C-alpha cells in the first residue's frame, strides 16, 4: 500500500443516533489524526445520515480507520476515497460593509468574476455566498481581505463519489432478512 | 393482561401491563435470562433496587463492596459461563467506578451489560448532584452504549444491549437510565432483539478463502497454529482439536486462548508472548505457515512487529474484519465464526504429521525445562517459588480447577504452569492487565460454576487493590479459594527495575499487613505458609475445603519470570535468564 500522505475523503453512512459523532470522532482522536473538515447531514436514504470527513493520512491508515468505523454498531458502511475519485465542494459566506459595495467599484468586479452570489444587502452590510473548490474560496477571501471582511465562515467539504456506494442494496438486503 | 407461553420464569417478564420504568428494567433482565447481577445502590438507581427487592426470587443481586468489583465479578461470571455478565451502579461515582471493568471487558471481548442510574433528565448537563456524562466517558470503552430518558424506551434498549453484548465479537455495553424514566410508567412488552440493521455480527465465511488457506496448510513443511480466545468465544474447541490432529500441526496459545485445548495434548506447544514458552516464541520466526485463529496479534504476543514471522505465510481466522491486517499483514484472511470456519477448514485439509518439525519444539522445550521450568516447579533453593505452588494446585485439583489470576509475575506463572483439562478455565485480565481483577472475578466465576473448583491466584499488590471484596465472599458464602503469593514487592515491576533500571527499586517494595488477620476479620478460614514442608498439606486442605479459604504463601522476594522477550525485542530474542 502507498505510504504517501494524501487527502482522503471518508464517507460514513450511519443510523441517526445521538452519540455517534462522539464515537466516530474518538476513533480519529485516539490515533492522533487531525480532522481537516467534517460535515454531517441526511443522506439520499430516509433515516440514514452521512458523514463526510476529510483527513490527510496514508492509505494504509485510511483503510484501517474505515474498518474501525465500520465496526461501530450504528455504522452502516464506511468508505474512503482519494480526491480524484470524488466530486467535492465547499461553501462559504462573507459579511462585508455595505459602503464598500457602492464606493469600491472593484468589489463589484470581484463578485462578478468569482461567481459569488449576494445573499442579502442592507444598510450596514451585505452577505456574499460562494461554493467551490478550496482554492477558489481562498482566492476570493484574499481579494476581499484587502477591503476588510466583517465575518467569514467556510463549511466542511461535501462530496459525492464517482462510483456507486451500494447502501440502498445493503439496507434492502437487511430488511428482507 | 396477556401472557406468552414460554417458560414459567420468563412469563413474569413478558406480560403486557402498565408498570414503572424500574420494574421494566428488572422484568427485561429476567426476560433475558439473568438470574444474578452484581452491583451497588445509590440515589439515582434506587427505584430499580426497590424492584430487585420485589423480584428477589428471580434475580439474585450481589452487593459487591465497590463498583469495580461488580464489573469484574460480572466479567468472571461471563468468562466461565459464556453468558452475559450484568453489573449495575448508580450515577456519578458509581458509574465511573465501573469504567475499569468495562475497559477490561472491551479489550478482552467479554459480554457485559452495565446498567447505570442517571439524574432526572431535566437536570442533565446542569452539573447536578452525582451527575457525570457516563455515556461520553464510556464511549471509547464500550461496544455500544446509550442513554434512556423515557420509560417506554427501556425494554428495547435493554434488548438491544443484550443482543449487541453477546453477538459477534462480544463486548461490554452500557445503558444509562435517567431517574424520571425509572419512575414513570409504560405499557410493558418485551421482545428480544434479533438484529440491528447497521450491524453485521458475524461476517460470512468465504469458501474460496478456506480453499486458499487449506492449500497453504497442505503444502506447509513447518506449519504452526497460534490460537486465541476467539476459539473459546466461538465454542470451537472441538473443531480446533480436530484440525490440529488431522494436519498434525503444533499449536500454541495466547494467554486468553489458554485451556481451549488440554495442556497435556501432544500438539499443545505452550504459550506465546512476552513470558510465553521458549519454543513457540523462537519457532514463530522459523515456521513457513503461521495460522492465527481468533487472536489479534497483540504487541505482548508479537514483540517487534518488523521482525515477527517475516518468513511465514500468514493465515488469519477472525470474526472481526477490523483485526485483519491491523498489526500483521496476512496472506489469507478467513472471516467468520471460528466454529464454522474451522469445520470448513477441517474438510479441506489433508491428513498429515510433521514429526521432525514437532521434534524441534520438543528439543527447545527440553532446554526450557532444564534452564527454567525445573527450577520453578522443583526448586532446590530455600525460598518458595510461585511455580511450586501452582504445581501443588495442579496435583490437588487434578487439573480441573478454573484458575483466576490477577496481574503480575504470579499471573504469568499461573498461566504457564496451570494444567488445564477443561475449556474456559483460565480467567485473567489479558489486554488491559488490570490489577485487582482476580478477587472479584473469582467471585463471579464461582457463582456461575458453583460445582467447579475456582482458585484465584493473586499477588500481594493486586490483592490490596480490591481487598474489600473479601466482604462479598463472606456475605455470599462464595466458596472461592484465594491464594496470595506474597513476595512483598510489586514483583513484575521490580523484575523490570532489576533488568532494565539497574536494580533501582523505586516504590515497588511493599510492607504488607497481616493478611491472615484481615481474612479472618471477614470470617474466612485462613492459613499462612512460609516453609516448603507446609505447602502440600496446606493446598490439600484448601482444595478439600467446602467453604472459601484464604491461603497466603510467602514466596521468594526477588524471583524472576522467564522466558522473557524484553519489550521492543523480537520473538526470536526470547531470553531464558
Ligand atoms: C491497576 C494497575 N496498576 C498498575 C499496574 C502495573 N503493574 C503491572 S504488574 C504490577 C505488579 C504486581 O504486583 P503484585 O500484585 O504483588 O504481583 P507480582 O508481580 O508480585 O506477582 C504492577 C504495579 C497494573 N497492571 N494495573
XYZ file of C-alpha atoms and ligand atoms in Angstrom:
780
model
C 0.000 0.000 0.000
C 1.088 3.527 -0.730
C 2.749 5.163 2.281
C 2.378 8.676 0.916
C 0.234 11.098 2.919
C -2.718 12.202 0.844
C -6.051 13.843 1.288
C -8.758 11.225 1.767
C -12.476 11.748 1.908
C -14.109 9.325 4.303
C -17.828 8.779 3.778
C -19.829 7.134 6.511
C -23.447 6.068 6.321
C -24.962 5.743 9.771
C -28.088 5.464 11.823
C -29.301 8.832 13.005
C -28.417 8.422 16.679
C -27.198 10.689 19.424
C -23.650 9.969 20.437
C -22.427 8.566 17.168
C -20.496 11.709 16.288
C -18.660 11.285 19.553
C -17.836 7.653 18.810
C -16.604 8.408 15.328
C -14.516 11.427 16.220
C -12.977 9.431 19.093
C -11.637 6.945 16.559
C -9.665 9.738 14.889
C -8.629 11.355 18.139
C -7.265 8.109 19.565
C -4.987 7.698 16.568
C -3.893 11.333 16.604
C -5.417 12.051 13.240
C -6.418 15.629 12.673
C -9.794 16.085 11.025
C -9.486 18.705 8.276
C -13.216 19.029 7.907
C -16.347 17.234 8.933
C -19.856 17.507 7.605
C -22.835 15.518 8.653
C -26.273 15.580 7.154
C -29.099 13.420 5.924
C -28.260 11.179 3.019
C -30.236 10.111 -0.021
C -31.886 7.423 2.131
C -34.598 8.228 4.642
C -33.393 7.920 8.204
C -29.789 7.401 7.184
C -27.168 10.018 7.925
C -23.964 10.655 6.115
C -20.679 11.926 7.445
C -18.077 13.343 5.103
C -14.711 13.641 6.788
C -11.529 14.912 5.189
C -8.188 13.807 6.583
C -4.593 13.823 5.431
C -3.186 10.362 6.081
C -1.605 7.371 4.372
C -3.824 4.959 2.506
C -2.958 2.210 4.970
C -4.248 4.350 7.825
C -7.344 5.271 5.838
C -8.196 1.636 5.241
C -7.661 0.717 8.897
C -9.679 3.615 10.147
C -12.560 2.770 7.865
C -12.629 -0.739 9.338
C -12.700 0.650 12.843
C -15.546 2.968 11.891
C -17.498 0.146 10.268
C -17.051 -1.848 13.444
C -19.234 0.637 15.327
C -22.648 -0.877 15.774
C -24.550 2.036 14.279
C -22.376 2.498 11.234
C -23.971 1.040 8.132
C -20.982 1.377 5.845
C -17.835 3.448 5.546
C -15.639 4.178 2.537
C -12.509 6.142 1.781
C -11.733 7.909 -1.468
C -8.979 9.988 -2.953
C -9.696 13.432 -4.358
C -9.907 12.223 -7.947
C -12.475 9.595 -7.016
C -14.868 12.234 -5.724
C -16.620 15.376 -6.816
C -16.462 17.771 -3.961
C -17.158 21.279 -2.966
C -17.147 23.634 -0.021
C -19.197 26.679 0.588
C -18.524 29.958 2.370
C -20.065 33.253 3.378
C -18.616 36.748 3.729
C -20.171 39.603 5.597
C -18.919 42.948 4.306
C -19.731 46.598 4.999
C -22.356 47.900 2.577
C -20.473 51.181 1.862
C -17.802 49.152 0.149
C -20.229 47.736 -2.329
C -21.063 51.228 -3.513
C -17.755 53.003 -3.003
C -15.320 50.392 -4.280
C -16.116 49.527 -7.872
C -13.501 46.789 -7.772
C -15.571 44.810 -5.320
C -18.318 44.502 -7.862
C -15.817 43.106 -10.343
C -14.528 40.617 -7.826
C -18.059 39.415 -7.151
C -18.817 39.045 -10.803
C -15.584 37.261 -11.680
C -15.772 34.834 -8.802
C -19.365 33.892 -9.458
C -20.180 34.651 -5.855
C -23.790 35.321 -5.031
C -25.161 38.198 -2.994
C -27.462 36.685 -0.394
C -28.676 39.848 1.228
C -27.966 43.564 1.334
C -28.992 46.101 3.929
C -27.802 49.484 5.095
C -24.923 48.166 7.207
C -23.686 45.104 5.443
C -24.149 42.692 2.608
C -23.559 38.940 2.544
C -21.801 37.022 -0.181
C -22.020 33.293 -0.666
C -19.781 31.122 -2.782
C -19.385 27.407 -3.362
C -16.426 25.793 -4.992
C -13.031 24.289 -4.517
C -10.949 25.354 -1.573
C -8.515 27.358 -3.740
C -11.329 29.340 -5.355
C -12.722 30.220 -1.966
C -9.278 31.133 -0.681
C -8.549 33.366 -3.618
C -11.844 35.203 -3.144
C -11.021 35.619 0.502
C -7.616 37.103 -0.353
C -9.193 39.553 -2.776
C -11.848 40.697 -0.334
C -9.469 40.864 2.580
C -7.895 43.923 1.043
C -11.153 45.782 1.670
C -11.980 44.326 5.045
C -14.191 41.366 5.939
C -16.547 41.632 8.903
C -17.188 37.893 9.119
C -16.065 34.843 7.194
C -17.205 31.265 7.519
C -16.457 28.192 5.465
C -18.253 24.853 5.548
C -16.710 21.424 5.643
C -16.309 19.590 2.403
C -19.255 17.825 0.897
C -18.539 15.174 -1.665
C -20.168 12.570 -3.820
C -18.203 9.718 -5.272
C -17.820 8.944 -8.936
C -18.516 5.263 -8.381
C -21.588 3.811 -6.711
C -21.975 3.258 -2.989
C -24.419 0.422 -2.631
C -26.078 1.421 0.593
C -29.627 1.003 -0.623
C -28.927 -2.592 -1.655
C -27.349 -3.248 1.696
C -30.363 -1.934 3.549
C -32.803 -3.789 1.333
C -30.891 -6.980 1.977
C -31.195 -6.386 5.699
C -34.899 -5.635 5.528
C -35.503 -8.848 3.606
C -33.583 -10.974 6.059
C -53.134 -8.962 30.930
C -51.659 -11.186 28.274
C -49.017 -13.822 28.716
C -46.955 -15.565 26.126
C -46.243 -19.216 26.637
C -42.593 -19.510 27.339
C -41.058 -20.978 30.431
C -42.577 -20.030 33.761
C -39.742 -17.863 34.793
C -39.968 -15.699 31.734
C -43.710 -15.321 31.991
C -43.406 -12.607 34.547
C -41.106 -10.779 32.225
C -43.234 -10.540 29.137
C -46.756 -9.906 30.309
C -48.133 -6.702 28.906
C -49.252 -4.221 31.515
C -48.656 -0.786 32.848
C -45.639 -0.763 35.082
C -42.881 1.626 36.152
C -39.668 2.014 34.196
C -37.704 0.497 37.044
C -39.909 -2.568 37.083
C -39.432 -2.735 33.328
C -35.674 -2.829 33.882
C -35.976 -5.830 36.177
C -38.501 -7.646 34.005
C -36.350 -7.063 30.961
C -33.377 -8.599 32.724
C -35.475 -11.587 33.725
C -36.647 -11.946 30.133
C -33.008 -12.099 29.077
C -32.478 -14.978 31.465
C -30.487 -13.007 34.019
C -30.582 -14.645 37.412
C -27.643 -12.950 39.037
C -26.279 -9.452 38.905
C -23.559 -7.539 40.644
C -23.930 -4.021 41.797
C -24.017 -1.235 44.311
C -27.010 1.000 45.026
C -27.329 4.763 45.198
C -29.868 7.539 44.797
C -30.130 7.528 41.027
C -30.752 3.776 40.760
C -32.837 3.270 43.903
C -36.150 2.658 42.133
C -34.559 -0.289 40.303
C -33.153 -1.640 43.547
C -36.588 -1.420 45.073
C -37.896 -3.602 42.258
C -34.998 -6.025 42.659
C -36.106 -6.415 46.257
C -39.534 -7.430 44.992
C -38.103 -9.893 42.476
C -35.515 -11.465 44.780
C -36.749 -14.940 43.993
C -35.934 -14.424 40.301
C -32.760 -12.390 40.363
C -30.085 -12.623 42.975
C -28.393 -9.280 43.468
C -24.858 -9.491 44.780
C -23.756 -6.463 46.702
C -20.053 -6.094 45.988
C -18.017 -3.707 48.082
C -17.015 -1.462 45.187
C -18.478 -0.980 41.724
C -15.180 -2.021 40.159
C -15.674 -5.294 41.995
C -19.142 -5.584 40.477
C -17.830 -5.128 36.954
C -15.025 -7.659 37.448
C -17.365 -10.138 39.109
C -19.704 -9.854 36.136
C -16.696 -10.470 33.893
C -15.694 -13.575 35.826
C -19.259 -14.798 35.574
C -19.305 -14.200 31.821
C -15.913 -15.717 31.124
C -16.602 -19.032 32.795
C -20.226 -19.387 31.677
C -20.101 -17.879 28.203
C -23.199 -15.884 29.157
C -23.634 -12.138 29.552
C -22.485 -10.710 32.881
C -24.564 -7.915 34.361
C -23.407 -5.076 36.594
C -25.400 -2.190 37.996
C -24.428 1.084 39.575
C -25.774 4.453 40.482
C -24.947 7.672 38.636
C -21.748 9.700 39.011
C -19.123 7.950 41.135
C -20.930 4.629 40.960
C -20.885 4.712 37.195
C -17.287 5.899 36.894
C -16.175 3.119 39.237
C -17.376 0.635 36.633
C -15.128 2.049 33.950
C -12.015 -0.032 34.601
C -14.040 -3.228 34.427
C -15.763 -2.049 31.264
C -12.468 -1.180 29.596
C -11.116 -4.562 30.623
C -14.151 -6.318 29.168
C -13.831 -4.334 25.956
C -10.271 -5.317 25.232
C -10.856 -8.932 26.278
C -14.147 -9.227 24.324
C -16.230 -10.115 27.380
C -20.010 -9.778 27.069
C -21.233 -7.388 29.743
C -24.362 -5.338 30.213
C -23.893 -2.459 32.627
C -26.875 -0.520 33.836
C -26.340 2.839 35.422
C -28.771 5.216 37.034
C -28.728 8.821 35.944
C -30.092 12.074 37.339
C -33.515 13.331 36.233
C -33.442 14.208 32.565
C -34.334 17.849 33.193
C -31.100 18.086 35.193
C -28.878 16.574 32.505
C -25.982 18.843 31.677
C -26.523 21.041 34.722
C -23.753 19.571 36.887
C -26.440 18.176 39.142
C -25.537 16.192 42.231
C -23.811 12.955 41.187
C -24.213 13.691 37.505
C -21.481 12.525 35.172
C -21.613 12.125 31.445
C -21.186 8.364 31.692
C -22.242 7.832 28.105
C -19.482 10.182 26.983
C -16.956 8.679 29.386
C -17.710 5.107 28.427
C -17.939 5.654 24.670
C -14.381 4.656 23.818
C -14.507 1.542 26.020
C -17.894 0.100 25.145
C -19.069 -1.857 22.159
C -22.227 0.220 22.330
C -23.920 2.478 24.844
C -26.999 4.631 25.153
C -28.930 6.851 27.475
C -32.622 6.260 28.072
C -34.704 9.214 29.165
C -38.177 7.794 28.573
C -39.594 4.784 30.360
C -41.141 3.383 27.203
C -37.691 3.068 25.633
C -36.334 0.855 28.413
C -37.301 -2.628 27.152
C -35.971 -2.022 23.635
C -32.736 -0.507 24.946
C -32.086 -3.469 27.214
C -32.981 -5.963 24.490
C -30.573 -4.252 22.113
C -27.911 -4.139 24.802
C -28.021 -7.892 25.362
C -28.080 -8.624 21.671
C -25.052 -6.464 20.984
C -23.112 -7.608 24.053
C -23.254 -11.274 23.167
C -23.411 -11.404 19.377
C -20.451 -11.454 17.013
C -17.333 -10.385 18.801
C -18.733 -9.928 22.302
C -18.148 -6.836 24.397
C -19.446 -4.541 27.091
C -22.424 -2.258 26.615
C -23.784 0.377 28.931
C -27.359 1.559 29.329
C -27.743 4.743 31.332
C -31.281 5.356 32.589
C -32.475 8.658 33.975
C -34.438 8.644 37.193
C -37.582 10.016 35.596
C -37.502 7.149 33.110
C -37.310 4.782 36.062
C -40.252 6.234 37.920
C -42.672 6.975 35.095
C -44.923 4.284 33.685
C -45.103 2.444 30.389
C -47.047 -0.321 28.713
C -44.541 -3.073 29.154
C -43.967 -5.649 26.495
C -40.656 -7.356 25.941
C -39.302 -8.525 22.664
C -35.811 -9.871 22.295
C -33.693 -8.041 19.782
C -32.968 -10.120 16.710
C -30.898 -7.728 14.674
C -29.706 -4.191 14.236
C -29.679 -3.155 10.610
C -26.341 -1.380 10.705
C -24.616 -4.234 12.488
C -23.469 -7.489 10.990
C -22.213 -9.539 13.932
C -20.783 -12.475 12.007
C -19.326 -11.984 8.541
C -19.925 -14.834 6.114
C -17.050 -17.227 5.623
C -15.894 -17.284 2.042
C -15.250 -20.865 0.807
C -12.584 -19.542 -1.567
C -10.610 -18.244 1.379
C -10.914 -21.615 3.101
C -9.562 -23.223 -0.061
C -6.644 -20.821 -0.179
C -5.885 -21.412 3.499
C -6.055 -25.193 3.050
C -3.722 -25.023 0.065
C -1.105 -23.202 2.127
C -1.540 -25.609 5.035
C -1.392 -28.691 2.829
C 1.879 -27.546 1.290
C 3.479 -26.389 4.514
C 6.552 -28.125 5.874
C 6.580 -26.206 9.129
C 3.085 -25.009 9.930
C 2.261 -23.554 13.305
C -1.009 -22.505 14.887
C -1.460 -19.704 17.370
C -4.958 -19.611 18.746
C -6.599 -17.045 20.978
C -9.825 -16.503 22.823
C -11.752 -16.459 19.545
C -11.755 -20.246 19.748
C -13.398 -20.194 23.188
C -15.850 -17.430 22.313
C -16.828 -19.292 19.156
C -17.121 -22.584 21.077
C -14.760 -24.067 18.540
C -12.618 -26.155 20.895
C -13.573 -29.443 19.225
C -13.006 -28.080 15.747
C -9.627 -26.679 16.729
C -8.568 -30.029 18.151
C -9.757 -31.856 15.054
C -7.842 -29.530 12.729
C -4.675 -29.785 14.769
C -4.851 -33.544 14.931
C -5.755 -34.119 11.308
C -2.978 -31.968 9.909
C -0.507 -32.675 12.718
C 0.149 -29.016 13.418
C 1.898 -27.840 16.583
C -0.367 -25.329 18.251
C 0.393 -22.550 20.699
C -1.947 -20.236 22.593
C -2.205 -16.668 23.691
C -2.944 -16.005 27.337
C -6.681 -15.696 26.658
C -6.716 -18.802 24.494
C -5.408 -20.945 27.356
C -7.444 -24.024 28.259
C -9.235 -24.354 24.909
C -7.065 -27.422 24.313
C -5.934 -29.562 27.271
C -2.420 -28.747 28.425
C -1.440 -32.383 28.063
C -2.365 -32.619 24.381
C 0.732 -33.771 22.473
C 0.388 -30.993 19.913
C -0.075 -28.275 22.543
C 3.268 -26.487 22.456
C 2.580 -23.825 25.056
C 2.063 -20.109 25.363
C 3.355 -17.393 23.067
C 4.239 -13.859 24.071
C 6.426 -11.871 26.408
C 6.520 -14.571 29.101
C 5.399 -17.427 26.929
C 7.294 -20.618 26.245
C 10.654 -20.710 24.566
C 9.838 -22.983 21.644
C 6.690 -21.363 20.222
C 8.236 -17.907 20.511
C 11.504 -18.856 18.870
C 9.961 -21.020 16.177
C 7.463 -18.328 15.223
C 10.367 -16.985 13.257
C 11.006 -20.336 11.577
C 7.628 -21.685 10.630
C 6.623 -21.458 6.987
C 2.894 -21.007 7.565
C 1.515 -19.276 10.631
C -2.169 -19.892 11.250
C -3.648 -17.363 13.657
C -7.079 -18.289 14.961
C -9.197 -15.852 16.939
C -6.246 -13.855 18.164
C -5.336 -10.268 17.486
C -1.538 -10.092 17.306
C -1.264 -8.060 20.472
C 2.134 -6.430 20.893
C 2.749 -8.561 24.002
C 2.458 -11.540 21.657
C 4.402 -10.284 18.657
C 7.230 -8.284 20.176
C 8.863 -6.195 17.468
C 6.423 -6.382 14.570
C 9.059 -5.684 11.962
C 10.783 -8.912 12.997
C 7.695 -11.059 13.546
C 7.239 -14.171 11.391
C 8.536 -12.376 8.327
C 9.455 -15.684 6.653
C 5.976 -17.165 7.055
C 2.809 -17.048 5.049
C 0.162 -15.777 7.414
C -3.395 -17.090 7.601
C -5.707 -15.201 9.912
C -9.085 -16.526 11.070
C -11.170 -13.875 12.811
C -14.741 -12.770 13.342
C -13.793 -9.096 13.346
C -12.819 -7.659 9.941
C -11.038 -4.780 11.672
C -8.474 -7.241 13.051
C -7.344 -8.298 9.587
C -4.089 -6.553 8.655
C -4.363 -4.357 11.746
C -0.979 -5.395 13.069
C 0.264 -8.190 10.836
C -0.165 -8.294 7.085
C -1.898 -11.543 6.140
C -1.693 -13.685 3.021
C -5.088 -15.283 3.549
C -7.800 -13.873 5.780
C -10.753 -16.048 6.719
C -13.600 -14.106 8.242
C -16.381 -15.688 10.232
C -17.234 -17.596 13.346
C -14.350 -19.868 14.337
C -16.614 -22.853 14.887
C -17.890 -22.744 11.320
C -14.715 -21.693 9.585
C -12.614 -24.339 11.350
C -15.184 -27.000 10.484
C -14.908 -25.944 6.841
C -11.134 -25.960 7.070
C -11.157 -29.444 8.559
C -12.790 -30.815 5.426
C -10.312 -29.074 3.165
C -7.021 -30.075 4.771
C -5.013 -33.235 4.260
C -4.114 -35.704 6.934
C -0.514 -35.088 7.804
C 2.065 -35.207 10.534
C 5.123 -33.067 10.958
C 7.217 -35.206 13.238
C 10.576 -33.575 12.587
C 9.124 -30.143 12.969
C 7.332 -31.128 16.178
C 10.621 -32.506 17.436
C 12.127 -29.030 17.137
C 9.543 -27.814 19.658
C 10.310 -30.722 21.947
C 14.024 -30.034 21.798
C 13.578 -26.406 22.728
C 11.142 -27.398 25.461
C 13.843 -29.639 26.906
C 16.161 -26.650 27.065
C 13.483 -24.502 28.708
C 12.696 -27.285 31.154
C 16.305 -27.648 32.168
C 17.034 -23.934 32.467
C 13.726 -22.586 33.794
C 10.809 -24.900 34.408
C 12.531 -27.459 36.588
C 13.857 -24.728 38.870
C 10.406 -23.185 39.073
C 8.419 -26.273 39.926
C 11.022 -28.469 41.638
C 13.179 -25.853 43.336
C 16.164 -26.802 45.423
C 16.905 -23.323 46.748
C 15.466 -22.364 50.086
C 12.781 -19.840 49.165
C 9.380 -20.989 47.960
C 8.673 -20.402 44.288
C 5.382 -19.438 42.708
C 5.810 -22.341 40.313
C 5.763 -24.995 43.009
C 2.551 -23.531 44.405
C 0.933 -23.974 41.008
C 2.298 -27.485 40.762
C 0.663 -28.427 44.072
C -2.621 -26.876 42.995
C -2.475 -28.968 39.815
C -1.895 -32.090 41.848
C -4.699 -31.471 44.325
C -7.256 -30.231 41.812
C -6.219 -32.800 39.199
C -6.239 -30.022 36.627
C -9.964 -29.449 36.959
C -9.761 -26.096 38.702
C -10.599 -22.845 36.996
C -7.699 -20.521 37.639
C -8.461 -16.835 38.012
C -5.272 -14.849 38.027
C -4.541 -11.223 38.727
C -1.781 -9.261 37.032
C 1.926 -9.563 37.573
C 4.526 -12.277 37.941
C 2.093 -14.687 39.574
C -0.208 -14.285 36.556
C 2.479 -15.370 34.156
C 3.417 -18.262 36.436
C -0.228 -19.269 36.819
C -0.830 -19.254 33.080
C 2.419 -21.052 32.331
C 2.082 -23.804 34.902
C -1.612 -24.391 35.487
C -2.567 -27.659 33.845
C -5.915 -27.283 32.191
C -8.227 -30.109 31.293
C -11.384 -28.081 30.726
C -12.081 -25.116 28.490
C -12.900 -21.681 29.943
C -10.655 -22.428 32.903
C -8.211 -19.575 32.582
C -9.735 -16.294 33.626
C -7.373 -13.378 33.653
C -7.136 -9.787 32.568
C -5.230 -10.100 29.332
C -5.472 -6.974 27.246
C -5.788 -4.340 29.939
C -3.707 -6.095 32.593
C -5.878 -4.861 35.424
C -4.551 -5.390 38.930
C -7.446 -6.009 41.279
C -9.245 -8.123 38.698
C -8.885 -11.578 40.190
C -10.584 -11.422 43.574
C -13.936 -10.125 42.292
C -13.678 -12.088 39.021
C -13.240 -15.281 41.027
C -16.436 -14.492 42.928
C -18.341 -14.172 39.667
C -16.752 -17.323 38.261
C -17.583 -19.404 41.317
C -21.180 -18.175 41.305
C -21.570 -19.076 37.646
C -19.998 -22.509 38.133
C -20.617 -23.456 41.756
C -19.649 -27.058 41.115
C -16.227 -26.159 39.857
C -13.142 -25.537 41.908
C -12.251 -21.874 41.441
C -8.826 -20.789 42.608
C -7.751 -17.166 42.494
C -4.016 -16.577 42.265
C -3.150 -13.048 43.300
C -0.076 -11.003 44.138
C 0.180 -9.050 47.360
C -0.156 -5.861 45.342
C -3.215 -6.744 43.292
C -4.926 -8.321 46.279
C -4.911 -4.987 48.054
C -6.447 -3.259 45.071
C -9.826 -4.873 45.631
C -9.267 -6.490 49.028
C -12.667 -5.255 50.174
C -14.322 -7.980 48.103
C -13.456 -10.423 50.873
C -16.609 -8.931 52.350
C -18.615 -10.093 49.349
C -17.158 -13.590 49.679
C -18.111 -13.687 53.310
C -21.629 -12.336 52.886
C -22.408 -14.500 49.870
C -20.628 -17.583 51.231
C -18.900 -17.974 47.885
C -16.569 -20.921 48.165
C -13.659 -19.471 46.228
C -10.134 -20.357 47.128
C -7.864 -17.351 47.313
C -4.127 -17.787 47.108
C -1.989 -14.731 47.670
C 1.582 -15.178 46.533
C 3.326 -12.719 48.758
C 6.742 -11.541 47.642
C 6.470 -8.188 49.424
C 7.066 -6.497 46.116
C 5.161 -5.321 43.100
C 7.037 -8.187 41.624
C 6.622 -7.681 37.910
C 7.641 -4.055 38.078
C 10.510 -4.965 40.352
C 11.681 -7.516 37.792
C 11.840 -4.811 35.144
C 13.630 -2.495 37.536
C 16.157 -5.221 38.176
C 16.698 -5.967 34.500
C 16.341 -2.571 32.893
C 16.659 0.091 35.612
C 19.830 -1.090 37.276
C 18.037 -2.512 40.334
C 16.616 0.814 41.395
C 13.527 -0.456 43.184
C 11.544 2.756 43.071
C 8.308 2.357 45.017
C 7.879 -1.337 44.454
C 8.629 -2.677 47.910
C 5.530 -3.311 49.963
C 5.195 -3.502 53.693
C 2.220 -5.736 53.994
C -0.423 -6.034 56.663
C -1.373 -9.213 58.452
C -3.362 -10.760 55.618
C -4.444 -13.681 57.760
C -5.958 -11.361 60.324
C -7.731 -9.475 57.577
C -9.183 -12.648 56.050
C -10.178 -13.887 59.485
C -11.692 -10.499 60.146
C -14.046 -11.368 57.319
C -14.598 -14.783 58.926
C -12.800 -16.589 56.119
C -10.681 -19.590 57.038
C -7.084 -18.584 56.515
C -3.649 -20.101 56.615
C -0.148 -18.827 56.001
C 2.680 -20.888 54.566
C 6.280 -19.834 54.903
C 8.083 -23.176 54.539
C 8.158 -25.742 51.782
C 7.267 -28.558 54.188
C 3.886 -26.954 54.877
C 2.919 -26.222 51.300
C 1.480 -29.507 50.041
C -0.562 -30.034 53.176
C -1.954 -26.514 53.104
C -3.024 -26.773 49.494
C -4.591 -30.121 50.158
C -6.560 -28.587 52.997
C -7.556 -25.634 50.843
C -8.834 -27.729 47.953
C -10.625 -30.073 50.329
C -12.432 -27.161 51.967
C -16.100 -26.846 51.094
C -16.019 -23.185 52.020
C -13.978 -20.238 50.943
C -10.389 -20.423 52.014
C -7.604 -17.901 52.123
C -4.044 -19.065 51.690
C -1.045 -16.791 51.893
C 2.187 -18.236 50.590
C 5.322 -16.258 51.322
C 7.455 -16.768 48.274
C 10.965 -15.717 47.377
C 11.136 -11.934 47.303
C 13.208 -11.431 44.200
C 12.349 -14.249 41.843
C 12.014 -13.521 38.139
C 9.753 -14.860 35.437
C 11.485 -16.359 32.425
C 11.433 -16.832 29.466
C 11.078 -13.189 28.628
C 11.019 -11.134 25.475
C 12.224 -7.683 26.504
C 9.829 -5.067 25.176
C 10.732 -3.969 21.705
C 12.740 -7.130 21.044
C 11.902 -9.812 18.530
C 10.230 -13.101 19.475
C 13.426 -14.873 18.475
C 15.327 -12.884 21.094
C 13.399 -14.624 23.867
C 15.655 -14.909 26.920
C 15.892 -17.827 29.293
C 17.683 -15.888 32.005
C -4.333 -1.172 38.100
C -2.916 -1.403 37.744
N -1.963 -0.576 38.226
C -0.655 -0.781 37.913
C -0.287 -1.821 37.119
C 1.192 -2.038 36.754
N 1.658 -3.338 37.267
C 1.724 -4.441 36.493
S 2.269 -5.755 37.310
C 2.471 -4.889 38.723
C 2.982 -5.531 39.968
C 2.045 -6.502 40.544
O 2.471 -6.836 41.825
P 1.777 -7.965 42.644
O 0.309 -7.810 42.597
O 2.375 -8.003 44.006
O 2.135 -9.278 41.838
P 3.565 -9.929 41.492
O 4.051 -9.316 40.227
O 4.477 -9.641 42.647
O 3.278 -11.367 41.329
C 2.112 -3.554 38.532
C 2.206 -2.496 39.561
C -1.318 -2.647 36.624
N -1.067 -3.664 35.810
N -2.612 -2.433 36.984
